[in-house]
Coordinates of C-alpha atoms in Angstrom, one line a residue:
X875 CA 199.7 -136.8 258.3
X876 CA 196.7 -136.7 260.6
X877 CA 193.6 -138.8 260.4
X878 CA 190.3 -136.9 260.8
X879 CA 186.6 -137.7 260.2
X880 CA 185.7 -138.1 256.6
X881 CA 183.2 -136.4 254.4
X882 CA 183.5 -136.9 250.7
X883 CA 181.7 -134.5 248.4
X884 CA 182.2 -135.7 244.9
X885 CA 180.1 -133.8 242.4
X886 CA 177.8 -132.4 245.0
X887 CA 177.9 -130.4 248.2
X888 CA 176.2 -131.6 251.3
X889 CA 175.3 -129.9 254.5
X890 CA 176.3 -131.0 258.0
X891 CA 176.3 -133.4 259.7
X892 CA 178.9 -134.9 257.4
X893 CA 179.8 -137.9 259.5
X894 CA 178.0 -139.8 262.2
X895 CA 178.6 -137.7 265.3
X896 CA 175.7 -138.8 267.6
X897 CA 174.6 -141.9 269.4
X898 CA 172.0 -144.0 267.7
X899 CA 169.2 -142.6 269.8
X900 CA 169.8 -139.1 268.4
X901 CA 169.6 -140.3 264.8
X902 CA 165.9 -139.8 264.4
X903 CA 166.2 -136.2 265.5
X904 CA 169.0 -135.7 263.0
X905 CA 166.9 -137.2 260.2
X906 CA 164.1 -134.7 260.9
X907 CA 166.2 -131.6 261.6
X908 CA 169.4 -131.7 259.6
X909 CA 167.8 -131.7 256.1
X910 CA 166.7 -128.1 255.9
X911 CA 169.5 -127.1 253.4
X912 CA 169.8 -128.6 250.0
X913 CA 172.6 -128.5 247.5
X914 CA 173.1 -128.3 243.8
X915 CA 175.1 -130.7 241.7
X916 CA 177.3 -129.6 238.8
X917 CA 175.2 -128.0 236.1
X918 CA 172.1 -128.4 238.2
X919 CA 170.1 -126.4 240.7
X920 CA 168.4 -128.9 243.0
X921 CA 166.2 -128.1 246.0
X922 CA 165.0 -130.3 248.7
X923 CA 162.4 -132.8 247.6
X924 CA 159.7 -134.1 249.9
X925 CA 160.6 -137.0 252.2
X926 CA 158.3 -139.8 253.1
X927 CA 159.5 -140.3 256.6
X928 CA 161.1 -137.0 257.5
X929 CA 159.8 -134.0 255.6
X930 CA 162.2 -131.1 255.9
X931 CA 160.9 -127.6 256.3
X932 CA 162.1 -125.3 253.6
X933 CA 162.6 -121.8 255.0
X934 CA 161.8 -119.3 252.3
X935 CA 163.7 -116.3 253.5
X936 CA 165.9 -113.8 251.7
X937 CA 169.5 -114.7 252.0
X938 CA 172.0 -111.9 252.5
X939 CA 175.6 -112.2 251.4
X940 CA 178.2 -110.8 253.8
X941 CA 181.5 -109.5 252.7
X942 CA 183.1 -112.8 253.9
X943 CA 180.7 -114.9 251.8
X944 CA 181.3 -112.7 248.7
X945 CA 185.1 -113.2 249.0
X946 CA 184.6 -116.9 249.7
X947 CA 182.4 -117.2 246.6
X948 CA 185.0 -115.5 244.5
X949 CA 187.6 -117.9 245.7
X950 CA 185.5 -120.9 245.0
X951 CA 184.6 -119.7 241.5
X952 CA 188.3 -119.3 240.7
X953 CA 189.2 -122.7 242.2
X954 CA 186.4 -124.4 240.2
X955 CA 187.5 -122.5 237.1
X956 CA 191.0 -124.0 237.3
X957 CA 189.4 -127.4 237.5
X958 CA 187.3 -126.7 234.5
X959 CA 190.3 -125.9 232.2
X960 CA 191.7 -129.5 232.0
X961 CA 188.2 -130.9 231.6
X962 CA 187.4 -128.5 228.7
X963 CA 190.6 -129.7 227.0
X964 CA 190.4 -133.4 227.6
X965 CA 186.6 -133.8 227.1
X966 CA 186.2 -130.9 224.6
X967 CA 188.7 -129.3 222.3
X968 CA 191.5 -131.9 222.2
X969 CA 189.3 -134.7 220.7
X970 CA 188.2 -132.3 218.0
X971 CA 191.8 -131.3 217.2
X972 CA 192.9 -135.0 217.2
X973 CA 190.0 -136.0 215.0
X974 CA 191.8 -134.5 212.0
X975 CA 194.7 -137.0 212.5
X976 CA 193.3 -140.1 214.4
X977 CA 190.9 -142.9 213.7
X978 CA 187.9 -143.3 216.0
X979 CA 189.6 -146.3 217.6
X980 CA 192.6 -144.1 218.5
X981 CA 190.1 -141.5 219.8
X982 CA 188.6 -144.3 221.9
X983 CA 192.0 -144.7 223.5
X984 CA 192.3 -141.0 224.3
X985 CA 188.7 -141.1 225.7
X986 CA 190.2 -143.1 228.7
X987 CA 191.4 -139.8 230.0
X988 CA 187.8 -139.0 231.0
X989 CA 187.8 -141.9 233.6
X990 CA 189.4 -140.2 236.6
X991 CA 186.5 -137.8 237.1
X992 CA 184.1 -140.8 237.2
X993 CA 186.2 -142.8 239.7
X994 CA 186.9 -140.2 242.4
X995 CA 185.0 -142.4 244.8
X996 CA 188.1 -144.7 245.0
X997 CA 190.3 -142.1 246.6
X998 CA 188.0 -139.4 247.9
X999 CA 188.0 -140.8 251.5
X1000 CA 191.8 -140.5 251.6
X1001 CA 191.6 -136.9 250.4
X1002 CA 189.0 -136.1 253.0
X1003 CA 190.8 -137.7 256.0
X1004 CA 194.5 -137.2 255.5
X1005 CA 196.1 -133.7 255.8
X1006 CA 198.7 -131.5 257.5
X1007 CA 197.0 -129.7 260.4
X1008 CA 199.5 -126.8 260.1
X1009 CA 198.4 -126.2 256.5
X1010 CA 194.8 -127.0 256.7
X1011 CA 192.5 -129.9 255.8
X1012 CA 191.7 -128.8 252.3
X1013 CA 194.7 -126.6 251.5
X1014 CA 196.9 -129.7 252.1
X1015 CA 195.5 -131.1 248.9
X1016 CA 194.5 -128.0 246.9
X1017 CA 198.0 -126.4 246.9
X1018 CA 200.0 -129.4 245.7
X1019 CA 197.3 -130.3 243.2
X1020 CA 197.4 -126.9 241.7
X1021 CA 201.2 -126.9 241.5
X1022 CA 201.1 -130.2 239.7
X1023 CA 198.3 -129.1 237.4
X1024 CA 200.1 -125.9 236.5
X1025 CA 203.4 -127.8 235.9
X1026 CA 201.7 -130.4 233.7
X1027 CA 200.1 -127.6 231.6
X1028 CA 203.5 -126.0 231.3
X1029 CA 205.0 -129.4 230.2
X1030 CA 202.2 -129.8 227.5
X1031 CA 202.7 -126.3 226.3
X1032 CA 206.5 -126.9 225.8
X1033 CA 205.8 -130.1 224.0
X1034 CA 202.6 -129.2 222.2
X1035 CA 204.2 -129.0 218.7
X1036 CA 205.8 -132.4 219.1
X1037 CA 202.7 -134.0 220.6
X1038 CA 200.1 -132.5 218.2
X1039 CA 202.0 -132.4 215.0
X1040 CA 202.0 -136.2 214.6
X1041 CA 199.4 -137.3 217.3
X1042 CA 199.1 -140.8 215.8
X1043 CA 202.6 -141.5 217.0
X1044 CA 202.0 -140.0 220.4
X1045 CA 198.5 -141.1 221.2
X1046 CA 199.5 -143.1 224.3
X1047 CA 201.6 -140.3 225.6
X1048 CA 198.8 -137.8 225.0
X1049 CA 196.4 -140.2 226.8
X1050 CA 198.7 -140.6 229.8
X1051 CA 199.4 -136.8 230.1
X1052 CA 195.7 -135.8 229.9
X1053 CA 194.6 -138.7 232.1
X1054 CA 197.0 -137.5 234.7
X1055 CA 195.9 -133.9 234.3
X1056 CA 192.2 -134.9 234.8
X1057 CA 193.2 -137.1 237.8
X1058 CA 194.8 -134.3 239.6
X1059 CA 192.0 -132.0 238.7
X1060 CA 189.5 -134.5 240.1
X1061 CA 191.5 -134.8 243.3
X1062 CA 191.5 -131.0 243.7
X1063 CA 187.7 -131.1 243.1
X1064 CA 187.2 -133.4 246.1
X1065 CA 189.1 -131.0 248.4
X1066 CA 187.4 -127.8 247.0
X1067 CA 183.9 -129.4 247.5
X1068 CA 184.8 -130.1 251.1
X1069 CA 186.2 -126.6 251.7
X1070 CA 183.1 -125.0 250.4
X1071 CA 181.3 -126.4 253.5
X1072 CA 183.4 -124.2 255.8
X1073 CA 184.2 -121.2 253.5
X1074 CA 180.6 -120.1 253.3
X1075 CA 178.3 -119.3 256.2
X1076 CA 175.7 -121.9 257.1
X1077 CA 172.8 -119.8 255.8
X1078 CA 174.5 -119.3 252.4
X1079 CA 175.8 -122.8 251.9
X1080 CA 173.5 -123.4 248.9
X1081 CA 175.6 -120.8 247.0
X1082 CA 178.4 -123.3 246.9
X1083 CA 176.8 -125.1 244.0
X1084 CA 176.3 -121.8 242.2
X1085 CA 180.1 -121.2 242.5
X1086 CA 180.7 -124.7 241.2
X1087 CA 178.4 -124.2 238.2
X1088 CA 179.8 -120.8 237.3
X1089 CA 183.5 -121.8 237.8
X1090 CA 183.5 -125.2 236.2
X1091 CA 181.4 -124.1 233.2
X1092 CA 183.5 -121.0 232.7
X1093 CA 186.7 -123.1 232.7
X1094 CA 185.2 -125.8 230.6
X1095 CA 183.8 -123.5 227.9
X1096 CA 187.0 -121.3 227.9
X1097 CA 189.0 -124.4 227.1
X1098 CA 186.4 -125.9 224.7
X1099 CA 184.3 -123.3 223.0
X1100 CA 186.5 -120.2 223.2
X1101 CA 189.8 -122.0 222.6
X1102 CA 188.4 -124.0 219.7
X1103 CA 187.2 -120.8 218.0
X1104 CA 190.4 -118.8 218.6
X1105 CA 192.5 -121.8 217.6
X1106 CA 190.8 -122.0 214.2
X1107 CA 192.8 -120.5 211.3
X1108 CA 189.5 -119.7 209.5
X1109 CA 188.2 -117.8 212.5
X1110 CA 191.4 -115.8 213.0
X1111 CA 191.5 -114.9 209.3
X1112 CA 187.9 -113.9 209.2
X1113 CA 188.2 -111.5 212.2
X1114 CA 191.7 -110.4 211.6
X1115 CA 193.0 -111.6 215.0
X1116 CA 196.1 -113.7 215.9
X1117 CA 195.5 -117.4 216.1
X1118 CA 195.7 -118.8 219.7
X1119 CA 197.9 -121.8 219.9
X1120 CA 197.7 -124.6 222.3
X1121 CA 201.1 -123.7 223.7
X1122 CA 200.2 -120.1 224.4
X1123 CA 196.8 -121.0 226.0
X1124 CA 198.3 -123.6 228.3
X1125 CA 201.1 -121.2 229.4
X1126 CA 198.5 -118.6 230.4
X1127 CA 196.5 -121.3 232.3
X1128 CA 199.6 -122.5 234.1
X1129 CA 200.5 -118.9 235.2
X1130 CA 196.9 -118.5 236.5
X1131 CA 197.3 -121.8 238.4
X1132 CA 200.6 -120.7 240.0
X1133 CA 199.3 -117.3 240.8
X1134 CA 196.2 -118.6 242.6
X1135 CA 198.4 -121.1 244.5
X1136 CA 200.7 -118.3 245.7
X1137 CA 197.6 -116.4 246.9
X1138 CA 196.4 -119.4 248.8
X1139 CA 199.7 -119.9 250.5
X1140 CA 200.3 -116.3 251.5
X1141 CA 196.8 -114.7 252.0
X1142 CA 194.1 -117.3 252.5
X1143 CA 193.7 -119.1 255.8
X1144 CA 191.6 -122.1 256.2
X1145 CA 189.0 -121.9 259.0
X1146 CA 188.9 -124.5 261.6
X1147 CA 186.1 -127.2 261.5
X1148 CA 184.0 -128.1 264.5
X1149 CA 185.3 -131.2 266.3
X1150 CA 183.3 -134.4 265.8
X1151 CA 182.4 -136.7 268.7
X1152 CA 183.3 -139.7 266.8
X1153 CA 185.8 -140.3 264.1
X1154 CA 185.5 -142.4 260.9
X1155 CA 188.7 -143.8 259.5
X1156 CA 189.5 -144.4 255.9
X1157 CA 188.8 -148.1 256.2
X1158 CA 185.4 -147.4 257.9
X1159 CA 184.3 -145.2 255.0
X1160 CA 185.1 -147.9 252.5
X1161 CA 183.2 -150.3 254.7
X1162 CA 180.3 -147.9 254.6
X1163 CA 180.4 -147.7 250.8
X1164 CA 180.3 -151.5 250.7
X1165 CA 177.3 -151.6 253.1
X1166 CA 175.4 -149.2 250.9
X1167 CA 176.2 -151.3 247.8
X1168 CA 174.7 -154.4 249.5
X1169 CA 171.2 -152.8 249.7
X1170 CA 169.1 -154.5 247.0
X1171 CA 167.5 -151.3 245.8
X1172 CA 170.8 -149.5 245.6
X1173 CA 172.1 -152.4 243.4
X1174 CA 169.1 -151.9 241.1
X1175 CA 169.8 -148.2 241.0
X1176 CA 173.5 -148.8 240.2
X1177 CA 172.5 -151.2 237.4
X1178 CA 170.2 -148.6 236.0
X1179 CA 172.9 -145.9 236.1
X1180 CA 175.5 -148.1 234.4
X1181 CA 173.4 -148.7 231.3
X1182 CA 170.9 -145.8 231.2
X1183 CA 173.0 -143.5 228.9
X1184 CA 173.9 -146.1 226.2
X1185 CA 170.9 -145.1 224.2
X1186 CA 172.3 -141.7 223.3
X1187 CA 176.0 -142.4 223.8
X1188 CA 176.8 -142.5 220.1
X1189 CA 175.1 -139.2 219.7
X1190 CA 177.0 -137.6 222.6
X1191 CA 180.4 -139.0 221.6
X1192 CA 180.4 -139.1 217.8
X1193 CA 177.8 -136.8 216.2
X1194 CA 179.8 -133.6 216.5
X1195 CA 182.9 -135.3 215.2
X1196 CA 180.9 -136.5 212.2
X1197 CA 179.6 -133.0 211.5
X1198 CA 183.2 -131.7 211.6
X1199 CA 184.1 -134.5 209.2
X1200 CA 181.2 -133.5 206.9
X1201 CA 182.4 -129.9 206.8
X1202 CA 181.1 -128.1 209.9
X1203 CA 183.8 -125.6 210.9
X1204 CA 185.2 -125.9 214.4
X1205 CA 184.5 -122.2 214.9
X1206 CA 180.9 -122.8 213.9
X1207 CA 180.6 -125.6 216.4
X1208 CA 182.0 -123.4 219.0
X1209 CA 179.4 -120.7 218.3
X1210 CA 176.6 -123.3 218.6
X1211 CA 177.9 -124.5 222.0
X1212 CA 178.4 -120.9 223.1
X1213 CA 174.7 -120.1 222.3
X1214 CA 173.7 -123.2 224.1
X1215 CA 175.5 -122.2 227.3
X1216 CA 173.0 -119.7 228.7
X1217 CA 170.1 -122.0 227.9
X1218 CA 171.8 -124.7 229.9
X1219 CA 171.8 -122.5 233.0
X1220 CA 168.1 -121.5 232.4
X1221 CA 167.3 -125.2 231.9
X1222 CA 168.9 -126.1 235.2
X1223 CA 166.7 -123.6 237.0
X1224 CA 163.5 -124.8 235.4
X1225 CA 164.4 -128.5 235.8
X1226 CA 165.1 -127.9 239.5
X1227 CA 161.5 -126.7 239.9
X1228 CA 160.1 -129.7 238.0
X1229 CA 162.2 -132.1 240.0
X1230 CA 160.9 -130.9 243.4
X1231 CA 158.4 -132.9 245.3
X1232 CA 158.2 -136.6 246.0
X1233 CA 158.7 -137.7 242.4
X1234 CA 162.0 -136.2 241.1
X1235 CA 162.5 -139.2 238.8
X1236 CA 159.4 -138.4 236.8
X1237 CA 161.0 -135.6 234.6
X1238 CA 164.1 -137.7 234.4
X1239 CA 162.1 -140.6 232.9
X1240 CA 160.2 -138.3 230.5
X1241 CA 163.4 -136.7 229.2
X1242 CA 164.6 -140.1 227.9
X1243 CA 162.2 -140.0 225.0
X1244 CA 163.3 -136.6 223.6
X1245 CA 166.9 -137.6 224.1
X1246 CA 166.5 -140.8 222.2
X1247 CA 164.5 -138.9 219.5
X1248 CA 167.3 -136.3 219.2
X1249 CA 169.8 -139.1 218.8
X1250 CA 167.7 -140.4 215.9
X1251 CA 167.4 -136.9 214.4
X1252 CA 171.2 -136.4 214.7
X1253 CA 171.8 -139.4 212.5
X1254 CA 169.5 -137.8 209.9
X1255 CA 171.3 -134.5 210.2
X1256 CA 174.7 -136.2 209.6
X1257 CA 173.3 -138.2 206.7
X1258 CA 171.8 -135.2 204.9
X1259 CA 174.5 -132.8 206.0
X1260 CA 174.7 -130.1 203.3
X1261 CA 177.8 -129.2 201.5
X1262 CA 179.6 -126.1 203.0
X1263 CA 179.1 -123.2 203.2
X1264 CA 176.1 -123.7 205.4
X1265 CA 173.0 -121.7 204.9
X1266 CA 171.7 -119.5 207.8
X1267 CA 168.5 -121.6 207.9
X1268 CA 170.4 -124.9 208.4
X1269 CA 172.7 -123.3 211.0
X1270 CA 169.7 -121.9 212.9
X1271 CA 168.1 -125.4 212.8
X1272 CA 171.4 -126.8 214.2
X1273 CA 171.4 -124.3 217.0
X1274 CA 167.8 -125.1 217.9
X1275 CA 168.5 -128.8 217.8
X1276 CA 171.5 -128.4 220.1
X1277 CA 169.7 -126.2 222.6
X1278 CA 166.7 -128.5 222.9
X1279 CA 168.9 -131.6 223.1
X1280 CA 171.0 -129.9 225.9
X1281 CA 167.8 -128.9 227.7
X1282 CA 166.6 -132.5 227.8
X1283 CA 170.0 -133.6 229.1
X1284 CA 169.9 -130.9 231.8
X1285 CA 166.4 -132.1 232.9
X1286 CA 167.8 -135.6 233.4
X1287 CA 170.8 -134.4 235.3
X1288 CA 168.9 -132.3 237.7
X1289 CA 166.2 -134.9 238.2
X1290 CA 168.6 -137.7 239.1
X1291 CA 170.6 -135.4 241.3
X1292 CA 167.4 -134.4 243.2
X1293 CA 166.6 -138.1 243.7
X1294 CA 170.1 -138.7 245.0
X1295 CA 169.6 -135.8 247.5
X1296 CA 166.3 -137.2 248.6
X1297 CA 167.5 -140.7 249.4
X1298 CA 171.0 -140.0 250.8
X1299 CA 171.4 -140.6 254.5
X1300 CA 172.2 -137.2 256.0
X1301 CA 174.6 -138.9 258.5
X1302 CA 176.8 -140.2 255.7
X1303 CA 175.5 -137.9 253.0
X1304 CA 178.9 -137.1 251.5
X1305 CA 179.8 -140.8 251.1
X1306 CA 176.3 -141.7 249.9
X1307 CA 176.2 -138.9 247.3
X1308 CA 179.7 -139.7 246.1
X1309 CA 178.8 -143.3 245.5
X1310 CA 175.6 -142.5 243.5
X1311 CA 177.3 -139.8 241.5
X1312 CA 180.2 -142.0 240.7
X1313 CA 178.0 -144.6 239.0
X1314 CA 175.9 -141.9 237.3
X1315 CA 179.1 -140.5 235.8
X1316 CA 180.5 -143.9 235.0
X1317 CA 177.4 -144.8 233.0
X1318 CA 178.3 -142.0 230.6
X1319 CA 182.0 -142.7 230.5
X1320 CA 182.6 -146.4 230.1
X1321 CA 180.5 -146.9 226.9
X1322 CA 182.4 -144.1 225.1
X1323 CA 185.5 -146.2 224.4
X1324 CA 183.5 -149.1 222.9
X1325 CA 181.3 -146.7 220.8
X1326 CA 184.3 -145.1 219.2
X1327 CA 185.9 -148.5 218.6
X1328 CA 182.7 -149.7 217.1
X1329 CA 182.5 -146.9 214.6
X1330 CA 185.7 -148.0 213.1
X1331 CA 184.8 -151.7 213.4
X1332 CA 181.6 -151.3 211.3
X1333 CA 183.2 -148.9 208.8
X1334 CA 184.5 -150.0 205.5
X1335 CA 186.7 -147.6 203.6
X1336 CA 188.5 -148.2 200.3
X1337 CA 191.2 -146.4 198.4
X1338 CA 190.5 -146.2 194.7
X1339 CA 193.6 -145.7 192.6
X1340 CA 192.8 -144.8 188.9
X1341 CA 195.3 -145.7 186.3
X1342 CA 195.4 -144.3 182.8
X1343 CA 193.5 -147.1 181.2
X1344 CA 192.2 -149.2 184.1
X1345 CA 190.8 -148.6 187.5
X1346 CA 192.6 -150.4 190.3
X1347 CA 190.7 -150.9 193.6
X1348 CA 193.0 -151.1 196.6
X1349 CA 191.7 -151.9 200.1
X1350 CA 193.1 -149.4 202.5
X1351 CA 194.0 -150.6 206.0
X1352 CA 192.7 -147.4 207.5
X1353 CA 191.0 -144.8 205.5
X1354 CA 188.8 -143.1 208.1
X1355 CA 191.1 -140.5 209.7
X1356 CA 192.7 -137.6 207.8
X1357 CA 196.0 -139.5 208.2
X1358 CA 194.6 -142.4 206.3
X1359 CA 193.2 -140.1 203.6
X1360 CA 196.6 -138.5 203.2
X1361 CA 198.3 -141.9 202.7
X1362 CA 195.7 -142.7 200.0
X1363 CA 196.3 -139.3 198.4
X1364 CA 200.1 -140.0 198.3
X1365 CA 199.4 -142.8 195.9
X1366 CA 197.1 -140.6 193.9
X1367 CA 194.1 -142.4 195.1
X1368 CA 190.7 -141.4 196.4
X1369 CA 189.4 -142.5 199.8
X1370 CA 185.8 -143.7 199.7
X1371 CA 183.8 -144.8 202.6
X1372 CA 181.3 -147.4 201.5
X1373 CA 179.9 -148.2 205.0
X1374 CA 179.9 -145.7 207.8
X1375 CA 179.9 -147.4 211.2
X1376 CA 178.5 -144.3 212.9
X1377 CA 175.0 -145.2 211.6
X1378 CA 175.3 -148.8 212.7
X1379 CA 176.5 -147.9 216.2
X1380 CA 173.9 -145.1 216.6
X1381 CA 171.1 -147.5 215.6
X1382 CA 172.3 -150.2 218.0
X1383 CA 172.5 -147.6 220.8
X1384 CA 169.0 -146.2 220.2
X1385 CA 167.4 -149.6 219.9
X1386 CA 169.1 -150.7 223.2
X1387 CA 168.1 -147.4 224.8
X1388 CA 164.4 -147.9 223.9
X1389 CA 164.3 -151.5 225.0
X1390 CA 166.2 -150.9 228.3
X1391 CA 164.0 -147.8 229.0
X1392 CA 160.7 -149.7 228.6
X1393 CA 161.9 -153.0 230.0
X1394 CA 163.9 -151.9 233.0
X1395 CA 164.3 -148.2 233.6
X1396 CA 160.7 -147.1 233.8
X1397 CA 159.4 -149.9 236.1
X1398 CA 162.5 -149.8 238.2
X1399 CA 162.5 -146.1 238.6
X1400 CA 158.8 -146.0 239.6
X1401 CA 159.5 -148.7 242.2
X1402 CA 162.6 -147.0 243.6
X1403 CA 160.8 -143.7 243.7
X1404 CA 158.0 -145.1 245.8
X1405 CA 160.2 -146.6 248.5
X1406 CA 160.1 -144.8 251.8
X1407 CA 163.3 -142.9 252.7
X1408 CA 164.2 -145.2 255.6
X1409 CA 164.7 -148.1 253.2
X1410 CA 167.8 -146.3 251.8
X1411 CA 169.4 -146.0 255.3
X1412 CA 172.1 -148.2 256.7
X1413 CA 173.2 -148.6 260.3
X1414 CA 176.5 -146.9 261.0
X1415 CA 178.2 -148.3 264.0

């Protein structure tokens, strides 16, 4: 396979130049002239913030979409949609389905399947540089990845009954299968992000992020919200429609995957990329990543990213599962998330406006307070959750709570993405953005396993077995999941939770979040935000 210059575009799309192509004496001209276009990250709509040293000129002109660009946007949306399907399953619907049979510790094991999307940095340079010239730089990866993704979906569909009937016995196989599925989806994402740079015309490159937002969200919500509702027996009985099984849904998705792959092979040709004056090898990109990490302020930013989301991690990971446990129907949760979806898109647009200028981290810092407050409110909602059926008043309150909570999350995502765009060196923008986005994503991924394990660790559940004349108290080894409750019921007992670890873990997370916000995040973010842009640059030989 052929080695070519690298540009990695994990979780964001960047504009040319994508690798250092000029002598050092031309770098200043590049800094001032190559930052006119700005990109959006997933679920965000950033635009170019002001720069201290090189302020780009934002050309406010009406963009026209040619027929070629419309076709390219359609293709990108479909490709991103295919990526969103595995994410919606692994991060959304499957954990809710498994919650009925697994403990929180076992769910923590399955949560490891989320990691590949947060670690794409490790192999993105390989994807960007290694390819078959006869097939195309991006198609060399997209085609085999889609074949593998479709085949794995077909495998899961054929074994869905075995895997999900007794998931406690197959938790490691489920984790391996979905981790692999997310890994191949993440690999495809790297290639599709890069292809977007050449599929669209230069003046319409900003629409690449729009395609990413529409495609990924559509795939994610189809696999999470829509599937969760259609898979519910209560929902199918209420509306008189057939219940959609995991097997049927995955078979349809695999056929979609194979169909798009055939289209790419037969009808879609990859355009040639302009040659670069200098080449970066895989090893040189990894060296560049290391050089970036050695910058003191980058280390401070990474440390902030790694711990910033702990404050509301219990709320993000466990609250919805607890509400399901308290009696919230999966179809009701799906409706709540579905209502929240358009508000997330609107929130991204508003947050992009607020995050413009020379202080994009200001709304990001402000949004910490409502997110921590919502985490505290979520504990109260779970504690005082009413006995089903839910009243319309409570359901309306739940929708409003979810929308506002999601809005605060969107503000943070857009704000930090705008800051990353502002500080990334345009000559190595892809690598720089990949590094920063990796640690941002990792900060929301690594605590999840420990949070779920902690819920079980701090929980105390007992199985009370009543005899005719006496009451025998039996300590159950595991009386948290539905499986444990079934075992207790088999001996004619009643499973009682005397101490719910959710409240302990949530309290610990919120307290840590407040202390870390006041003691480190706010002063560090203000200091980093005030640094001139040239302080974030490295010398590329």
